Amino acid sequence: EDQVTQSPEALRLQEGESSSLNCSYTVSGLRGLFWYRQDPGKGPEFLFTLYSAGEEKEKERLKATLTKKESFLHITAPKPEDSATYLCADPNDTGRRALTFGSGTRLQVQP
Amino acid sequence: EAQVTQNPRYLITVTGKKLTVTCSQNMNHEYMSWYRQDPGLGLRQIYYSMNVEVTDKGDVPEGYKVSRKEKRNFPLILESPSPNQTSLYFCASSLWGQTATDTQYFGPGTRLTVL
């Protein structure tokens, strides 16, 4: 059974203080990985899809990387508006296409 | 604007009173899915549909029904809601391509409380 584990559970940063979020996964075969951002009470907002080990993608202050066992979401010089829960998800390669989500990292960026 | 919409956004109801949560997407996506999100349990798939008239169970289908009569709509039906169905519900849609990495886009959510 696929498992996705995220750490830390919560992270508090000062504005401008860079850091990284971790997503480790145990899957039968790497099919890629999704990153989403979720604001309280709202739907997950798509950020990135990483397809293979070694791949990197960037969007504004966010950069996602992927190895064979884990993915990192690097946040460079964060701003308060980056505060959210960040979710990673494994695309289940069965007919259901159900995403297996990690429990998320709650990021708070203080001004 | 490409989007997934859900209605209602908030709903408080009583045990046993049938309700329907609507979901609509304007991206011509074949695949649609319903998830529920609960504290400590994360997002879990309830039902999914690969195309019109094709639906199947997800991880937690008990107490729910769905239908897919049109490509754009995928309503979630609770025929006799119970308090354990109090949750935050999300509809999602994506293309149905060759791989599982077609991006799933989520709706804004429906917060349901069953008293």
PDB file of C-alpha atoms in Angstrom:
ATOM      1  CA  GLU A   1       0.000   0.000   0.000  1.00  0.00           C
ATOM      2  CA  ASP A   2       1.292   3.426  -0.973  1.00  0.00           C
ATOM      3  CA  GLN A   3       2.215   5.688   1.926  1.00  0.00           C
ATOM      4  CA  VAL A   4       3.077   9.361   1.888  1.00  0.00           C
ATOM      5  CA  THR A   5       4.612  11.003   4.959  1.00  0.00           C
ATOM      6  CA  GLN A   6       5.205  14.723   5.352  1.00  0.00           C
ATOM      7  CA  SER A   7       7.388  16.552   7.827  1.00  0.00           C
ATOM      8  CA  PRO A   8       7.364  18.678   9.794  1.00  0.00           C
ATOM      9  CA  GLU A   9       3.691  18.800  10.764  1.00  0.00           C
ATOM     10  CA  ALA A  10       3.947  22.510  11.389  1.00  0.00           C
ATOM     11  CA  LEU A  11       6.556  25.138  10.629  1.00  0.00           C
ATOM     12  CA  ARG A  12       6.735  28.722  11.738  1.00  0.00           C
ATOM     13  CA  LEU A  13       9.087  31.039   9.867  1.00  0.00           C
ATOM     14  CA  GLN A  14       9.918  34.688   9.957  1.00  0.00           C
ATOM     15  CA  GLU A  15       9.370  36.581   6.743  1.00  0.00           C
ATOM     16  CA  GLY A  16      12.457  36.071   4.585  1.00  0.00           C
ATOM     17  CA  GLU A  17      13.613  32.949   6.441  1.00  0.00           C
ATOM     18  CA  SER A  18      14.053  30.174   3.878  1.00  0.00           C
ATOM     19  CA  SER A  19      13.291  26.540   4.672  1.00  0.00           C
ATOM     20  CA  SER A  20      12.268  23.189   3.194  1.00  0.00           C
ATOM     21  CA  LEU A  21       9.333  20.852   3.606  1.00  0.00           C
ATOM     22  CA  ASN A  22       9.777  17.116   3.192  1.00  0.00           C
ATOM     23  CA  CYS A  23       7.575  14.486   1.590  1.00  0.00           C
ATOM     24  CA  SER A  24       8.739  10.890   1.729  1.00  0.00           C
ATOM     25  CA  TYR A  25       6.876   8.119   0.013  1.00  0.00           C
ATOM     26  CA  THR A  26       6.740   4.368  -0.064  1.00  0.00           C
ATOM     27  CA  VAL A  27       5.159   3.334  -3.328  1.00  0.00           C
ATOM     28  CA  SER A  28       5.361   0.253  -5.464  1.00  0.00           C
ATOM     29  CA  GLY A  29       6.724   2.257  -8.374  1.00  0.00           C
ATOM     30  CA  LEU A  30       7.440   5.933  -8.767  1.00  0.00           C
ATOM     31  CA  ARG A  31       4.745   7.442 -10.938  1.00  0.00           C
ATOM     32  CA  GLY A  32       5.387  11.031 -10.084  1.00  0.00           C
ATOM     33  CA  LEU A  33       4.318  13.304  -7.266  1.00  0.00           C
ATOM     34  CA  PHE A  34       1.942  16.227  -6.850  1.00  0.00           C
ATOM     35  CA  TRP A  35       2.282  19.250  -4.592  1.00  0.00           C
ATOM     36  CA  TYR A  36      -0.779  21.244  -3.582  1.00  0.00           C
ATOM     37  CA  ARG A  37      -1.358  24.270  -1.384  1.00  0.00           C
ATOM     38  CA  GLN A  38      -4.473  24.444   0.795  1.00  0.00           C
ATOM     39  CA  ASP A  39      -5.775  27.502   2.607  1.00  0.00           C
ATOM     40  CA  PRO A  40      -8.103  26.955   5.581  1.00  0.00           C
ATOM     41  CA  GLY A  41     -11.567  25.839   4.478  1.00  0.00           C
ATOM     42  CA  LYS A  42     -10.637  25.906   0.789  1.00  0.00           C
ATOM     43  CA  GLY A  43      -9.859  23.330  -1.855  1.00  0.00           C
ATOM     44  CA  PRO A  44      -6.314  22.154  -2.593  1.00  0.00           C
ATOM     45  CA  GLU A  45      -4.681  24.369  -5.206  1.00  0.00           C
ATOM     46  CA  PHE A  46      -2.351  22.646  -7.636  1.00  0.00           C
ATOM     47  CA  LEU A  47       1.293  23.714  -7.530  1.00  0.00           C
ATOM     48  CA  PHE A  48       3.533  21.154  -9.238  1.00  0.00           C
ATOM     49  CA  THR A  49       3.750  17.720 -10.754  1.00  0.00           C
ATOM     50  CA  LEU A  50       7.146  16.017 -10.651  1.00  0.00           C
ATOM     51  CA  TYR A  51       7.469  13.051 -12.950  1.00  0.00           C
ATOM     52  CA  SER A  52      10.893  11.537 -12.348  1.00  0.00           C
ATOM     53  CA  ALA A  53      13.828  11.536  -9.951  1.00  0.00           C
ATOM     54  CA  GLY A  54      16.101  14.525 -10.470  1.00  0.00           C
ATOM     55  CA  GLU A  55      13.350  16.769 -11.748  1.00  0.00           C
ATOM     56  CA  GLU A  56      12.929  20.284 -10.342  1.00  0.00           C
ATOM     57  CA  LYS A  57      10.161  22.839 -10.834  1.00  0.00           C
ATOM     58  CA  GLU A  58       9.862  26.424  -9.664  1.00  0.00           C
ATOM     59  CA  LYS A  59       7.073  28.902  -9.140  1.00  0.00           C
ATOM     60  CA  GLU A  60       7.776  32.256  -7.568  1.00  0.00           C
ATOM     61  CA  ARG A  61       9.334  31.525  -4.151  1.00  0.00           C
ATOM     62  CA  LEU A  62       8.676  27.785  -4.327  1.00  0.00           C
ATOM     63  CA  LYS A  63      10.913  25.096  -5.765  1.00  0.00           C
ATOM     64  CA  ALA A  64      10.032  21.419  -5.747  1.00  0.00           C
ATOM     65  CA  THR A  65      12.560  18.632  -6.178  1.00  0.00           C
ATOM     66  CA  LEU A  66      12.213  14.861  -6.425  1.00  0.00           C
ATOM     67  CA  THR A  67      14.478  11.940  -5.603  1.00  0.00           C
ATOM     68  CA  LYS A  68      13.708   8.231  -5.699  1.00  0.00           C
ATOM     69  CA  LYS A  69      12.476   8.278  -2.090  1.00  0.00           C
ATOM     70  CA  GLU A  70      11.379  11.800  -1.278  1.00  0.00           C
ATOM     71  CA  SER A  71      10.443  15.224  -2.477  1.00  0.00           C
ATOM     72  CA  PHE A  72      11.293  18.609  -1.053  1.00  0.00           C
ATOM     73  CA  LEU A  73       9.429  21.880  -1.323  1.00  0.00           C
ATOM     74  CA  HIS A  74      11.934  24.675  -0.820  1.00  0.00           C
ATOM     75  CA  ILE A  75      10.554  28.065   0.146  1.00  0.00           C
ATOM     76  CA  THR A  76      12.925  30.950  -0.479  1.00  0.00           C
ATOM     77  CA  ALA A  77      12.420  34.250   1.355  1.00  0.00           C
ATOM     78  CA  PRO A  78       8.806  33.468   2.258  1.00  0.00           C
ATOM     79  CA  LYS A  79       6.149  36.126   2.732  1.00  0.00           C
ATOM     80  CA  PRO A  80       3.101  36.034   5.028  1.00  0.00           C
ATOM     81  CA  GLU A  81       0.889  35.204   2.033  1.00  0.00           C
ATOM     82  CA  ASP A  82       2.775  31.904   1.690  1.00  0.00           C
ATOM     83  CA  SER A  83       1.144  30.763   4.938  1.00  0.00           C
ATOM     84  CA  ALA A  84      -0.948  27.671   4.162  1.00  0.00           C
ATOM     85  CA  THR A  85      -0.924  23.900   4.446  1.00  0.00           C
ATOM     86  CA  TYR A  86       1.213  22.239   1.810  1.00  0.00           C
ATOM     87  CA  LEU A  87       0.180  18.767   0.709  1.00  0.00           C
ATOM     88  CA  CYS A  88       2.021  16.241  -1.352  1.00  0.00           C
ATOM     89  CA  ALA A  89       0.200  13.408  -3.080  1.00  0.00           C
ATOM     90  CA  ASP A  90       1.045  10.192  -4.865  1.00  0.00           C
ATOM     91  CA  PRO A  91      -0.935   9.541  -8.043  1.00  0.00           C
ATOM     92  CA  ASN A  92      -2.380   6.087  -7.616  1.00  0.00           C
ATOM     93  CA  ASP A  93      -1.863   4.294 -10.899  1.00  0.00           C
ATOM     94  CA  THR A  94      -5.014   2.244 -10.775  1.00  0.00           C
ATOM     95  CA  GLY A  95      -8.416   2.762 -12.317  1.00  0.00           C
ATOM     96  CA  ARG A  96      -9.464   4.819  -9.348  1.00  0.00           C
ATOM     97  CA  ARG A  97      -6.757   7.454  -9.869  1.00  0.00           C
ATOM     98  CA  ALA A  98      -7.234   8.293  -6.185  1.00  0.00           C
ATOM     99  CA  LEU A  99      -4.567  10.611  -4.871  1.00  0.00           C
ATOM    100  CA  THR A 100      -2.859   9.369  -1.714  1.00  0.00           C
ATOM    101  CA  PHE A 101      -2.219  12.533   0.260  1.00  0.00           C
ATOM    102  CA  GLY A 102       0.223  13.137   3.047  1.00  0.00           C
ATOM    103  CA  SER A 103      -1.062  14.755   6.224  1.00  0.00           C
ATOM    104  CA  GLY A 104       0.410  18.097   5.185  1.00  0.00           C
ATOM    105  CA  THR A 105       2.749  20.711   6.621  1.00  0.00           C
ATOM    106  CA  ARG A 106       1.097  23.786   8.134  1.00  0.00           C
ATOM    107  CA  LEU A 107       3.318  26.726   7.314  1.00  0.00           C
ATOM    108  CA  GLN A 108       3.001  30.029   9.116  1.00  0.00           C
ATOM    109  CA  VAL A 109       5.111  32.971   7.974  1.00  0.00           C
ATOM    110  CA  GLN A 110       5.224  35.843  10.396  1.00  0.00           C
ATOM    111  CA  PRO A 111       5.929  39.420   9.289  1.00  0.00           C
TER     112      PRO A 111
ATOM    113  CA  GLU B   1     -12.148  30.781 -16.162  1.00  0.00           C
ATOM    114  CA  ALA B   2     -11.430  27.056 -15.810  1.00  0.00           C
ATOM    115  CA  GLN B   3     -12.881  25.875 -12.563  1.00  0.00           C
ATOM    116  CA  VAL B   4     -14.680  23.287 -10.482  1.00  0.00           C
ATOM    117  CA  THR B   5     -17.708  24.613  -8.635  1.00  0.00           C
ATOM    118  CA  GLN B   6     -19.628  23.102  -5.751  1.00  0.00           C
ATOM    119  CA  ASN B   7     -22.923  23.973  -4.136  1.00  0.00           C
ATOM    120  CA  PRO B   8     -23.827  24.568  -1.446  1.00  0.00           C
ATOM    121  CA  ARG B   9     -20.625  25.729   0.215  1.00  0.00           C
ATOM    122  CA  TYR B  10     -22.047  25.263   3.693  1.00  0.00           C
ATOM    123  CA  LEU B  11     -24.874  23.012   4.814  1.00  0.00           C
ATOM    124  CA  ILE B  12     -26.313  22.119   8.201  1.00  0.00           C
ATOM    125  CA  THR B  13     -28.890  19.356   8.177  1.00  0.00           C
ATOM    126  CA  VAL B  14     -30.434  16.716  10.407  1.00  0.00           C
ATOM    127  CA  THR B  15     -30.010  12.966  10.484  1.00  0.00           C
ATOM    128  CA  GLY B  16     -31.948  11.174   7.764  1.00  0.00           C
ATOM    129  CA  LYS B  17     -32.829  14.147   5.584  1.00  0.00           C
ATOM    130  CA  LYS B  18     -31.721  13.429   2.037  1.00  0.00           C
ATOM    131  CA  LEU B  19     -29.365  15.942   0.465  1.00  0.00           C
ATOM    132  CA  THR B  20     -27.411  16.484  -2.720  1.00  0.00           C
ATOM    133  CA  VAL B  21     -24.147  18.356  -3.168  1.00  0.00           C
ATOM    134  CA  THR B  22     -23.607  19.455  -6.738  1.00  0.00           C
ATOM    135  CA  CYS B  23     -20.301  19.580  -8.587  1.00  0.00           C
ATOM    136  CA  SER B  24     -19.697  21.046 -12.012  1.00  0.00           C
ATOM    137  CA  GLN B  25     -16.552  21.566 -14.103  1.00  0.00           C
ATOM    138  CA  ASN B  26     -16.064  23.610 -17.262  1.00  0.00           C
ATOM    139  CA  MET B  27     -12.822  22.017 -18.466  1.00  0.00           C
ATOM    140  CA  ASN B  28     -14.366  19.138 -20.449  1.00  0.00           C
ATOM    141  CA  HIS B  29     -12.663  16.667 -18.120  1.00  0.00           C
ATOM    142  CA  GLU B  30     -13.553  12.996 -18.354  1.00  0.00           C
ATOM    143  CA  TYR B  31     -12.550  12.092 -14.793  1.00  0.00           C
ATOM    144  CA  MET B  32     -14.327  13.385 -11.700  1.00  0.00           C
ATOM    145  CA  SER B  33     -14.023  12.369  -8.099  1.00  0.00           C
ATOM    146  CA  TRP B  34     -15.329  13.123  -4.614  1.00  0.00           C
ATOM    147  CA  TYR B  35     -13.129  13.300  -1.513  1.00  0.00           C
ATOM    148  CA  ARG B  36     -13.855  13.967   2.114  1.00  0.00           C
ATOM    149  CA  GLN B  37     -11.361  15.610   4.438  1.00  0.00           C
ATOM    150  CA  ASP B  38     -11.343  14.928   8.160  1.00  0.00           C
ATOM    151  CA  PRO B  39      -8.840  16.019  10.824  1.00  0.00           C
ATOM    152  CA  GLY B  40      -6.175  13.395  11.311  1.00  0.00           C
ATOM    153  CA  LEU B  41      -7.435  11.321   8.366  1.00  0.00           C
ATOM    154  CA  GLY B  42      -6.579  13.587   5.482  1.00  0.00           C
ATOM    155  CA  LEU B  43      -8.328  13.420   2.130  1.00  0.00           C
ATOM    156  CA  ARG B  44     -10.029  10.155   1.211  1.00  0.00           C
ATOM    157  CA  GLN B  45     -11.747   9.275  -2.014  1.00  0.00           C
ATOM    158  CA  ILE B  46     -15.484   8.514  -1.830  1.00  0.00           C
ATOM    159  CA  TYR B  47     -16.481   7.827  -5.442  1.00  0.00           C
ATOM    160  CA  TYR B  48     -15.060   8.500  -8.854  1.00  0.00           C
ATOM    161  CA  SER B  49     -16.181   8.553 -12.472  1.00  0.00           C
ATOM    162  CA  MET B  50     -14.099   7.932 -15.574  1.00  0.00           C
ATOM    163  CA  ASN B  51     -16.765   9.260 -17.916  1.00  0.00           C
ATOM    164  CA  VAL B  52     -20.502   9.654 -18.425  1.00  0.00           C
ATOM    165  CA  GLU B  53     -22.450   6.749 -16.924  1.00  0.00           C
ATOM    166  CA  VAL B  54     -19.230   5.195 -15.534  1.00  0.00           C
ATOM    167  CA  THR B  55     -18.866   5.440 -11.767  1.00  0.00           C
ATOM    168  CA  ASP B  56     -17.202   3.332  -9.093  1.00  0.00           C
ATOM    169  CA  LYS B  57     -16.414   3.228  -5.395  1.00  0.00           C
ATOM    170  CA  GLY B  58     -13.418   4.828  -3.758  1.00  0.00           C
ATOM    171  CA  ASP B  59     -12.033   4.198  -0.291  1.00  0.00           C
ATOM    172  CA  VAL B  60     -15.041   5.294   1.768  1.00  0.00           C
ATOM    173  CA  PRO B  61     -18.242   4.893  -0.304  1.00  0.00           C
ATOM    174  CA  GLU B  62     -20.651   3.738   2.437  1.00  0.00           C
ATOM    175  CA  GLY B  63     -23.637   6.067   2.820  1.00  0.00           C
ATOM    176  CA  TYR B  64     -23.047   7.909  -0.448  1.00  0.00           C
ATOM    177  CA  LYS B  65     -24.331   7.718  -4.008  1.00  0.00           C
ATOM    178  CA  VAL B  66     -23.252   9.472  -7.179  1.00  0.00           C
ATOM    179  CA  SER B  67     -24.437   9.812 -10.742  1.00  0.00           C
ATOM    180  CA  ARG B  68     -22.810  11.001 -13.954  1.00  0.00           C
ATOM    181  CA  LYS B  69     -25.478  11.779 -16.525  1.00  0.00           C
ATOM    182  CA  GLU B  70     -23.572  14.654 -18.089  1.00  0.00           C
ATOM    183  CA  LYS B  71     -19.863  15.099 -18.554  1.00  0.00           C
ATOM    184  CA  ARG B  72     -19.689  18.364 -16.610  1.00  0.00           C
ATOM    185  CA  ASN B  73     -21.733  17.359 -13.542  1.00  0.00           C
ATOM    186  CA  PHE B  74     -21.074  14.835 -10.784  1.00  0.00           C
ATOM    187  CA  PRO B  75     -23.492  15.209  -7.848  1.00  0.00           C
ATOM    188  CA  LEU B  76     -22.913  13.541  -4.486  1.00  0.00           C
ATOM    189  CA  ILE B  77     -26.052  12.192  -2.838  1.00  0.00           C
ATOM    190  CA  LEU B  78     -26.507  11.384   0.824  1.00  0.00           C
ATOM    191  CA  GLU B  79     -29.834   9.561   1.040  1.00  0.00           C
ATOM    192  CA  SER B  80     -29.912   9.277   4.832  1.00  0.00           C
ATOM    193  CA  PRO B  81     -27.153  11.406   6.312  1.00  0.00           C
ATOM    194  CA  SER B  82     -25.692  10.528   9.687  1.00  0.00           C
ATOM    195  CA  PRO B  83     -23.496  12.548  12.066  1.00  0.00           C
ATOM    196  CA  ASN B  84     -20.373  10.604  11.007  1.00  0.00           C
ATOM    197  CA  GLN B  85     -20.757  12.156   7.567  1.00  0.00           C
ATOM    198  CA  THR B  86     -20.049  15.576   9.018  1.00  0.00           C
ATOM    199  CA  SER B  87     -16.989  16.581   7.030  1.00  0.00           C
ATOM    200  CA  LEU B  88     -15.450  18.859   4.427  1.00  0.00           C
ATOM    201  CA  TYR B  89     -16.177  17.557   0.936  1.00  0.00           C
ATOM    202  CA  PHE B  90     -14.234  18.264  -2.235  1.00  0.00           C
ATOM    203  CA  CYS B  91     -14.987  17.509  -5.833  1.00  0.00           C
ATOM    204  CA  ALA B  92     -12.068  17.137  -8.250  1.00  0.00           C
ATOM    205  CA  SER B  93     -11.701  16.682 -11.990  1.00  0.00           C
ATOM    206  CA  SER B  94      -8.980  15.868 -14.487  1.00  0.00           C
ATOM    207  CA  LEU B  95      -8.371  14.644 -17.975  1.00  0.00           C
ATOM    208  CA  TRP B  96      -8.351  10.881 -18.383  1.00  0.00           C
ATOM    209  CA  GLY B  97      -5.009  10.327 -20.042  1.00  0.00           C
ATOM    210  CA  GLN B  98      -2.616   7.440 -20.390  1.00  0.00           C
ATOM    211  CA  THR B  99      -1.007   7.946 -16.991  1.00  0.00           C
ATOM    212  CA  ALA B 100      -2.131   8.761 -13.491  1.00  0.00           C
ATOM    213  CA  THR B 101      -0.274  12.070 -13.495  1.00  0.00           C
ATOM    214  CA  ASP B 102      -3.048  14.104 -15.093  1.00  0.00           C
ATOM    215  CA  THR B 103      -3.518  16.990 -12.692  1.00  0.00           C
ATOM    216  CA  GLN B 104      -6.618  16.843 -10.526  1.00  0.00           C
ATOM    217  CA  TYR B 105      -8.227  20.240  -9.942  1.00  0.00           C
ATOM    218  CA  PHE B 106     -10.280  20.673  -6.807  1.00  0.00           C
ATOM    219  CA  GLY B 107     -13.438  22.609  -6.072  1.00  0.00           C
ATOM    220  CA  PRO B 108     -13.756  25.086  -3.194  1.00  0.00           C
ATOM    221  CA  GLY B 109     -15.294  22.564  -0.802  1.00  0.00           C
ATOM    222  CA  THR B 110     -18.626  21.976   0.927  1.00  0.00           C
ATOM    223  CA  ARG B 111     -18.704  21.988   4.700  1.00  0.00           C
ATOM    224  CA  LEU B 112     -21.447  19.640   5.836  1.00  0.00           C
ATOM    225  CA  THR B 113     -22.721  19.313   9.376  1.00  0.00           C
ATOM    226  CA  VAL B 114     -25.218  16.566  10.205  1.00  0.00           C
ATOM    227  CA  LEU B 115     -26.958  17.000  13.555  1.00  0.00           C
TER     228      LEU B 115
END
